[in-house]
Coordinates of C-alpha atoms in Angstrom, one line a residue:
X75 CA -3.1 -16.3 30.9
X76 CA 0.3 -14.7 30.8
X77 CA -0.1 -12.5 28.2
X78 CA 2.5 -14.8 25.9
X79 CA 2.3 -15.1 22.1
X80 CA 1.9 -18.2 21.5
X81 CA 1.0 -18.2 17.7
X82 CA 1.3 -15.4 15.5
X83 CA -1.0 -16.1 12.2
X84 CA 0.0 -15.2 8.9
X85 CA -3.4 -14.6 6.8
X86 CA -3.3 -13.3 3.4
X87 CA -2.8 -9.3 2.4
X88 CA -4.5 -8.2 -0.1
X89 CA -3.5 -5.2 -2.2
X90 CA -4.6 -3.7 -5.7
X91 CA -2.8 -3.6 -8.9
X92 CA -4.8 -0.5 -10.7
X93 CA -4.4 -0.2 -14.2
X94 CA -4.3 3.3 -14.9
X95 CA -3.6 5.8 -17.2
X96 CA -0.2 7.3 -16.4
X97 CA -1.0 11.0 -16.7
X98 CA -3.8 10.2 -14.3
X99 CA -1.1 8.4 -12.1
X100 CA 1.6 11.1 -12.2
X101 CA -1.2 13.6 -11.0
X102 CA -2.8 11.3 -8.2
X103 CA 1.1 10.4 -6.8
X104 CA 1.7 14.7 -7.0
X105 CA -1.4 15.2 -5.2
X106 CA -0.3 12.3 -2.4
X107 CA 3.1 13.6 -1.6
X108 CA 2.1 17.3 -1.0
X109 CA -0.8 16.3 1.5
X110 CA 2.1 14.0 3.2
X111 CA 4.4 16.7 3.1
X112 CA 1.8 19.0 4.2
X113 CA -0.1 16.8 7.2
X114 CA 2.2 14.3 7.9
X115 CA 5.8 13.9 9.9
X116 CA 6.7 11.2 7.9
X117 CA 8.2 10.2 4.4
X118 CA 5.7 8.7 1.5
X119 CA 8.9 6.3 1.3
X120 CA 8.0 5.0 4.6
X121 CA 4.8 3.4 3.3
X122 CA 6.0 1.2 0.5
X123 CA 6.4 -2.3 0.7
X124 CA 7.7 -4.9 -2.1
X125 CA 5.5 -7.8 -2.6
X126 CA 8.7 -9.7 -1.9
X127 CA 8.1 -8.8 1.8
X128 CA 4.6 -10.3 2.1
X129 CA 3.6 -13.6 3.0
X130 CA 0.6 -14.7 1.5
X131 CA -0.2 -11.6 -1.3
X132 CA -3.3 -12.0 -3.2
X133 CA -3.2 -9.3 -5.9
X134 CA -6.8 -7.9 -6.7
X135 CA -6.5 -6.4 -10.5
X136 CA -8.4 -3.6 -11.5
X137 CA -8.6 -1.1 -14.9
X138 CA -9.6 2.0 -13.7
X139 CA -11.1 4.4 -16.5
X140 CA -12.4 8.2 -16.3

């Protein structure tokens, strides 16, 4: 073996679409930045990705409730 790729697989990614309330969502996306800001070297921005850059997406829906 030569170590060469020979076949690079594109399986499906799975991500959730959380219905939430958007109080709820403001505070859990406050609460996310400061710990990036606070542990992190990197941006929040860094992380995003549009569906439009994923291959095979298979959205998982969820309604989350408190």
């Amino acid at each position: 073996m030569s170590g060469e790729v020979v076949h690079t697989p594109y399986g499906r990614t799975y991500y959730v679409n959380v219905e939430v309330d958007e109080e709820v969502m403001r505070d859990v996306v406050k609460d996310v930045q400061e710990k990036f800001r606070k542990y992190y070297s990197t941006s929040l921005l860094n992380f995003i990705i549009d569906i439009e850059e994923l291959r095979k997406p298979c959205e998982i829906k969820v309604k989350a409730k408190l």
